[in-house]
Coordinates of C-alpha atoms in Angstrom, one line a residue:
M292 CA 155.9 175.4 292.0
P293 CA 152.4 176.2 290.7
T294 CA 151.8 179.9 289.9
L295 CA 148.9 182.0 291.0
V296 CA 148.0 185.5 289.8
M297 CA 146.3 187.8 292.3
K298 CA 145.1 191.3 291.2
F299 CA 144.2 194.0 293.7
G300 CA 142.1 197.0 292.4
G301 CA 142.4 200.6 293.6
T302 CA 140.0 200.3 296.5
S303 CA 141.8 197.2 297.7
V304 CA 145.1 199.2 298.0
A305 CA 143.7 202.6 298.8
T306 CA 145.7 202.9 302.1
L307 CA 148.7 201.3 303.7
D308 CA 146.3 199.4 306.0
R309 CA 144.5 198.0 303.0
I310 CA 147.8 197.1 301.3
R311 CA 148.8 195.3 304.5
R312 CA 145.5 193.4 304.4
A313 CA 146.1 192.5 300.7
A314 CA 149.6 191.4 301.5
K315 CA 148.3 189.0 304.2
R316 CA 146.1 187.3 301.6
V317 CA 149.2 187.0 299.4
G318 CA 151.1 185.5 302.3
V319 CA 148.4 182.8 302.7
E320 CA 148.8 181.7 299.1
V321 CA 152.6 181.6 299.4
A322 CA 152.2 179.4 302.5
K323 CA 150.1 177.0 300.3
G324 CA 153.1 176.6 298.1
Y325 CA 152.4 179.0 295.2
D326 CA 154.7 181.3 293.4
V327 CA 152.6 184.4 293.3
I328 CA 152.4 187.2 290.7
V329 CA 150.6 190.1 292.3
I330 CA 149.2 192.8 289.9
V331 CA 148.3 196.1 291.6
S332 CA 146.4 199.1 290.5
A333 CA 147.1 202.6 291.7
M334 CA 145.7 203.6 295.0
A335 CA 142.0 204.6 294.7
G336 CA 141.6 208.1 293.2
K337 CA 145.3 208.5 292.3
T338 CA 144.9 207.8 288.6
N339 CA 142.1 210.4 288.3
E340 CA 144.3 212.9 290.1
L341 CA 147.2 212.2 287.7
V342 CA 145.0 212.5 284.7
G343 CA 143.6 215.8 286.0
W344 CA 147.1 217.2 286.3
V345 CA 147.9 216.2 282.7
E346 CA 144.7 217.7 281.3
E347 CA 145.5 220.9 283.2
T348 CA 148.7 221.3 281.2
S349 CA 147.1 221.3 277.8
P350 CA 143.9 219.9 276.2
L351 CA 146.2 218.6 273.4
F352 CA 148.8 216.9 275.6
D353 CA 151.5 214.5 274.3
A354 CA 150.1 211.0 274.8
R355 CA 153.6 209.6 275.5
E356 CA 154.1 212.0 278.4
Y357 CA 150.5 211.2 279.6
D358 CA 151.5 207.6 279.9
A359 CA 154.7 208.5 281.8
V360 CA 152.7 210.4 284.3
V361 CA 149.6 208.2 284.8
S362 CA 151.5 205.0 285.0
S363 CA 153.4 206.2 288.1
G364 CA 150.5 205.5 290.4
E365 CA 150.9 201.7 289.9
N366 CA 154.6 202.0 290.5
V367 CA 154.0 203.5 294.0
T368 CA 151.6 200.7 294.9
A369 CA 153.9 197.9 293.7
G370 CA 156.8 199.3 295.7
L371 CA 154.8 199.6 298.9
M372 CA 153.3 196.1 298.5
A373 CA 156.8 194.6 298.0
L374 CA 158.1 196.5 301.1
I375 CA 155.2 195.2 303.3
L376 CA 155.7 191.6 302.1
Q377 CA 159.4 191.9 302.9
E378 CA 158.5 193.0 306.4
M379 CA 156.4 189.8 306.6
D380 CA 159.5 187.8 305.7
V381 CA 158.0 186.9 302.3
P382 CA 160.7 187.3 299.6
A383 CA 159.1 189.8 297.2
R384 CA 160.3 192.2 294.5
S385 CA 158.4 195.0 292.6
W386 CA 158.4 195.0 288.8
Q387 CA 157.5 197.8 286.5
G388 CA 156.2 197.0 283.0
W389 CA 159.5 197.7 281.3
Q390 CA 161.4 195.4 283.7
V391 CA 159.3 192.3 282.9
P392 CA 159.2 193.4 280.0
L393 CA 155.5 193.6 279.2
K394 CA 155.7 194.4 275.5
T395 CA 153.0 196.4 273.8
N396 CA 152.4 198.2 270.6
S397 CA 153.0 202.0 270.3
V398 CA 149.4 203.2 270.8
H399 CA 149.8 205.4 273.8
S400 CA 147.0 205.5 276.4
A401 CA 145.3 202.5 274.7
A402 CA 148.2 200.1 274.1
R403 CA 147.6 196.4 273.4
I404 CA 149.8 193.6 274.8
E405 CA 151.9 191.8 272.3
E406 CA 154.2 189.6 274.4
I407 CA 155.1 188.8 278.0
P408 CA 158.4 187.0 278.2
T409 CA 158.6 184.9 281.3
D410 CA 162.4 184.4 281.7
N411 CA 163.2 187.4 284.0
I412 CA 160.5 186.6 286.6
N413 CA 161.0 182.8 286.4
T414 CA 164.7 183.3 287.0
K415 CA 164.0 185.2 290.2
F416 CA 161.4 182.6 291.3
A417 CA 164.1 179.9 290.8
E418 CA 166.5 182.1 292.9
G419 CA 164.0 182.1 295.8
M420 CA 161.7 185.1 295.2
K421 CA 158.2 184.0 296.1
V422 CA 156.2 187.1 295.0
A423 CA 156.6 189.3 292.0
V424 CA 154.6 192.5 292.5
V425 CA 153.9 193.8 289.0
A426 CA 152.6 197.4 288.3
G427 CA 149.4 196.8 286.4
F428 CA 148.1 198.9 283.5
Q429 CA 151.5 199.6 281.9
G430 CA 154.0 198.2 279.5
V431 CA 156.8 199.2 277.1
S432 CA 156.6 200.1 273.4
P433 CA 159.0 198.9 270.7
E434 CA 160.6 202.4 271.0
G435 CA 161.3 201.8 274.7
R436 CA 158.6 204.3 275.9
I437 CA 156.2 203.6 278.8
T438 CA 152.7 202.7 277.5
T439 CA 149.4 202.3 279.3
L440 CA 146.6 199.9 278.4
G441 CA 143.6 202.2 279.0
R442 CA 141.4 202.6 282.1
G443 CA 140.8 199.3 283.9
G444 CA 143.9 197.9 282.2
S445 CA 145.2 196.2 285.4
D446 CA 142.5 193.5 284.9
T447 CA 143.9 192.9 281.4
T448 CA 147.5 192.8 282.8
A449 CA 146.5 190.2 285.3
V450 CA 144.8 187.9 282.8
A451 CA 147.7 188.3 280.4
F452 CA 150.2 187.2 283.1
A453 CA 148.0 184.3 284.0
A454 CA 148.1 183.1 280.4
A455 CA 151.8 183.7 279.9
F456 CA 152.8 181.9 283.1
D457 CA 150.2 179.1 282.7
A458 CA 148.8 180.1 286.1
E459 CA 146.5 177.8 288.0
R460 CA 144.0 180.6 288.4
C461 CA 143.7 184.4 288.3
D462 CA 142.0 185.9 291.3
I463 CA 140.6 189.5 290.9
Y464 CA 140.2 191.2 294.3
T465 CA 137.8 194.2 294.2
D466 CA 135.3 195.9 296.4
V467 CA 132.5 193.5 295.6
D468 CA 132.3 189.8 296.6
G469 CA 131.5 188.4 293.1
V470 CA 129.4 188.8 290.0
Y471 CA 125.7 189.4 290.7
T472 CA 122.5 188.8 288.6
T473 CA 122.2 192.6 288.5
D474 CA 123.4 195.7 290.4
P475 CA 122.4 195.1 294.1
R476 CA 122.1 198.9 294.5
I477 CA 119.1 198.8 292.2
E478 CA 117.6 195.4 293.0
D479 CA 118.0 194.2 296.6
K480 CA 117.1 190.6 295.5
A481 CA 120.2 190.4 293.3
R482 CA 122.0 187.1 293.8
K483 CA 125.7 186.4 293.7
L484 CA 126.5 183.8 291.1
D485 CA 128.9 180.9 292.0
K486 CA 129.9 180.5 288.4
I487 CA 129.3 182.4 285.1
A488 CA 130.3 181.5 281.6
F489 CA 133.0 183.5 279.8
E490 CA 130.5 184.5 277.1
E491 CA 127.9 185.7 279.6
M492 CA 130.6 187.7 281.6
L493 CA 131.8 189.3 278.3
E494 CA 128.4 190.4 277.4
L495 CA 127.6 191.7 280.9
A496 CA 131.0 193.6 281.0
S497 CA 130.4 195.2 277.6
L498 CA 126.8 196.1 278.6
G499 CA 127.6 198.1 281.7
A500 CA 128.6 195.7 284.5
K501 CA 131.6 197.2 286.1
V502 CA 133.1 194.2 287.8
L503 CA 135.6 193.2 285.1
Q504 CA 137.1 195.1 282.1
T505 CA 135.8 193.7 278.8
R506 CA 139.3 193.2 277.3
S507 CA 140.3 191.1 280.3
V508 CA 137.3 188.7 279.8
E509 CA 138.1 188.4 276.1
L510 CA 141.6 187.5 276.9
A511 CA 140.6 185.0 279.6
M512 CA 138.2 183.3 277.2
R513 CA 140.7 183.1 274.4
F514 CA 143.4 181.5 276.6
G515 CA 141.2 179.5 278.9
V516 CA 142.3 181.4 282.0
R517 CA 140.1 180.6 285.1
L518 CA 139.1 183.9 286.6
R519 CA 137.7 184.3 290.1
V520 CA 136.2 187.6 291.3
L521 CA 136.5 188.1 295.1
S522 CA 136.1 190.8 297.7
S523 CA 139.3 192.0 299.4
F524 CA 137.2 193.1 302.4
E525 CA 135.7 189.8 303.4
E526 CA 137.0 186.5 304.9
Q527 CA 137.6 184.0 302.1
S528 CA 136.7 180.3 301.7
D529 CA 137.8 178.0 298.9
D530 CA 134.5 178.5 297.1
A531 CA 134.3 182.3 297.7
G532 CA 133.5 184.8 295.0
T533 CA 132.4 184.0 291.4
L534 CA 134.3 181.7 289.0
V535 CA 134.3 182.8 285.4
C536 CA 134.8 179.7 283.4
P537 CA 133.9 177.7 280.2
E538 CA 130.2 177.0 280.0
E539 CA 130.9 173.3 280.1
E540 CA 131.8 173.6 283.8
I541 CA 128.3 174.9 284.6
M542 CA 125.9 172.1 285.0
E543 CA 122.6 174.0 285.3
S544 CA 121.8 177.7 285.1
N545 CA 118.9 180.0 284.5
V546 CA 118.0 180.8 280.9
V547 CA 118.9 184.4 281.8
A548 CA 122.1 184.9 283.9
G549 CA 121.8 188.6 284.5
V550 CA 120.3 192.0 283.8
A551 CA 122.8 194.8 282.9
Y552 CA 122.2 198.5 282.2
Q553 CA 124.0 201.6 280.9
R554 CA 122.5 204.8 282.3
D555 CA 124.2 207.4 280.1
E556 CA 123.1 206.5 276.6
A557 CA 121.9 208.7 273.8
K558 CA 119.7 207.9 270.7
M559 CA 120.6 209.8 267.6
T560 CA 118.5 209.7 264.4
L561 CA 119.5 211.0 260.9
I562 CA 116.2 212.1 259.3
S563 CA 115.7 211.5 255.6
V564 CA 119.0 210.1 254.4
A565 CA 119.5 209.1 250.8
D566 CA 119.0 205.3 250.6
R567 CA 121.8 204.1 248.4
P568 CA 124.7 201.6 248.4
G569 CA 127.4 202.8 250.7
I570 CA 125.3 205.2 252.8
A571 CA 126.0 203.2 256.0
A572 CA 129.7 203.5 255.5
A573 CA 129.4 207.2 254.7
I574 CA 127.7 207.7 258.1
F575 CA 129.6 205.3 260.3
V576 CA 133.2 205.7 259.0
P577 CA 133.2 209.5 260.0
L578 CA 131.7 208.6 263.4
S579 CA 134.4 206.0 263.9
E580 CA 137.2 208.4 262.9
A581 CA 135.7 210.9 265.4
G582 CA 136.0 208.4 268.2
V583 CA 132.3 207.9 268.6
N584 CA 131.5 204.5 270.1
V585 CA 128.4 203.5 268.2
D586 CA 126.3 200.6 269.6
M587 CA 122.8 199.9 268.5
I588 CA 121.9 200.6 264.9
V589 CA 118.4 200.6 263.3
Q590 CA 117.5 201.6 259.7
N591 CA 113.9 202.4 258.8
I592 CA 112.1 201.1 255.7
S593 CA 113.0 203.2 252.7
E594 CA 110.3 205.5 251.1
E595 CA 110.9 207.3 247.9
G596 CA 114.6 206.7 248.1
R597 CA 115.0 208.2 251.6
T598 CA 115.4 206.5 254.9
D599 CA 116.0 207.3 258.6
M600 CA 119.1 205.9 260.4
T601 CA 119.1 205.6 264.2
F602 CA 122.1 204.7 266.4
S603 CA 123.0 204.9 270.0
C604 CA 126.2 206.1 271.6
P605 CA 127.4 207.3 275.1
V606 CA 125.8 210.6 276.0
D607 CA 129.2 212.4 276.4
Q608 CA 130.0 211.6 272.7
V609 CA 126.9 213.4 271.3
A610 CA 128.6 216.6 270.5
R611 CA 131.4 214.7 268.7
A612 CA 128.8 212.7 266.7
E613 CA 126.9 215.9 265.8
K614 CA 130.1 217.5 264.5
A615 CA 131.2 214.4 262.5
M616 CA 127.8 214.3 260.8
A617 CA 127.7 218.1 260.1
D618 CA 131.2 217.9 258.6
A619 CA 130.2 214.9 256.5
K620 CA 127.1 216.8 255.2
A621 CA 129.1 219.9 254.5
S622 CA 131.6 217.9 252.4
G623 CA 128.8 216.3 250.4
E624 CA 129.5 212.7 251.7
I625 CA 126.0 212.4 253.0
N626 CA 122.7 214.4 252.8
F627 CA 120.1 214.4 255.5
H628 CA 117.2 216.6 256.6
D629 CA 117.9 216.7 260.3
L630 CA 119.8 215.1 263.1
L631 CA 117.8 214.5 266.3
A632 CA 119.5 213.6 269.6
D633 CA 117.6 212.1 272.6
T634 CA 120.0 212.3 275.5
D635 CA 117.7 211.0 278.1
V636 CA 117.7 207.3 277.4
A637 CA 119.3 204.2 279.0
K638 CA 120.1 200.7 277.8
V639 CA 118.7 197.6 279.6
S640 CA 119.9 194.1 278.6
V641 CA 119.2 190.5 279.6
V642 CA 122.1 188.0 279.1
G643 CA 122.2 184.2 279.2
I644 CA 123.7 181.3 277.4
G645 CA 120.5 179.5 278.0
M646 CA 118.8 181.8 275.4
R647 CA 120.5 179.7 272.7
S648 CA 118.2 176.7 273.4
H649 CA 115.1 178.4 274.8
T650 CA 112.5 180.4 272.9
G651 CA 110.3 183.1 274.1
V652 CA 112.9 185.2 276.0
A653 CA 112.4 188.3 273.8
A654 CA 108.6 188.0 274.0
K655 CA 108.7 187.7 277.8
M656 CA 111.0 190.7 278.1
F657 CA 108.8 192.9 275.8
E658 CA 105.6 191.8 277.6
V659 CA 107.2 192.6 281.0
L660 CA 108.2 196.1 279.9
S661 CA 104.8 196.7 278.3
N662 CA 103.0 195.7 281.5
E663 CA 105.1 198.3 283.4
G664 CA 104.2 201.0 280.8
I665 CA 107.7 201.2 279.5
N666 CA 108.1 202.1 275.8
I667 CA 110.9 200.5 273.9
K668 CA 112.7 202.9 271.5
V669 CA 115.4 200.6 270.0
I670 CA 116.0 196.8 270.1
T671 CA 119.1 194.8 269.3
T672 CA 119.7 191.1 269.8
S673 CA 122.5 188.5 269.6
E674 CA 122.6 184.8 270.3
I675 CA 122.8 185.3 274.1
K676 CA 121.6 188.9 274.8
I677 CA 118.7 191.2 274.1
S678 CA 119.1 195.0 274.6
V679 CA 116.6 197.8 274.5
L680 CA 116.7 201.5 274.8
V681 CA 114.1 203.0 277.2
D682 CA 113.5 206.4 278.8
R683 CA 116.1 206.9 281.5
K684 CA 113.5 207.5 284.2
Y685 CA 112.3 204.0 283.7
M686 CA 115.7 202.3 283.8
E687 CA 115.6 201.1 287.4
L688 CA 112.0 199.9 287.1
A689 CA 112.9 198.0 284.0
V690 CA 115.9 196.3 285.7
Q691 CA 113.8 195.3 288.7
A692 CA 110.8 194.0 286.7
L693 CA 113.0 191.9 284.4
H694 CA 115.0 190.5 287.4
D695 CA 111.7 189.4 289.0
A696 CA 110.2 188.1 285.8
F697 CA 113.1 185.8 285.0
E698 CA 113.3 184.8 288.7
L699 CA 117.0 185.6 288.9
D700 CA 116.9 185.5 292.7
K701 CA 116.4 181.8 292.5
V702 CA 119.1 179.2 291.6
G703 CA 118.5 177.6 288.2

């Protein structure tokens, strides 16, 4: 039988009624002749509650016990989904990560998948099971301990299962009906995309679009897994949602596919750093070791052997970055005059594979922002994206203006 992977996020399984609704969708696919692997998240809000309980015990909690606690939410959902499917006369069984087994490394709370043997589940399919309901987000370490894949890890679980079982498709059910040209809450002319290339989705996910976890898109691109993003709250047709696929499958598209944003960014500038070989490593290695997620980096022209170094990071990591730089200065690794933090900026980005073959996208973007009176603080580019830092108060205006300028409400 062909295999289909269906993943249901937390809002899609938030109540028993919603689990029943999701189970009916699974039943439809079973009736079409599929063996179905269902990946479930914890019920909406449950993981946050479990994390809160762990953090109340101690700020320096044991990560192995953290994984034991927070993985339990998915176990509950998997068991309930299997029970409801059984009541529908659909042969189903729940599977926890260690039962599959989904093998990971030993990095607790941020484990990476190493292998998913298919024998156990395929044996049960051969014996008549039609649905394997797998607890997402979790696996088992070489030491036999429960591990978790990091927040949003159920998306990664689903794609990994689709790759391991050579599934026909991986359907991600969530609370939106697809991938949009930008956030519809900011721009009411945002348009749902029928298809989007892996590269574009990867950039949008990494730049703030919350539809899919970045790691899941990376995995899908590497193994050629066809992803479809759908709403669990709307009636479905065969062409519903957004298909994430190789760019060769997209005949025509706009030069820019979408506008993404990240609201809570910070811009940090080291003033008057010694301009010498190794200075970048002396700055960014301590930041990395402190767990600071550095994004945009700009170095000014050197004058009299000194330079300024600017970088961006999430605003909630500013204190960590300041401490890392202060410690590096105290130890003599680096010397700088001052560290300035601007915690009131946002990142706005345009993304599109069409940018590879079209010139003038950057010029148009900068002209649009200039016409709106929006000052650009930092710029970074790649082959298919341009990102800028702007004052946070202008973020929504920037998104709307760029969406209009690139005519993203129209089909390319």
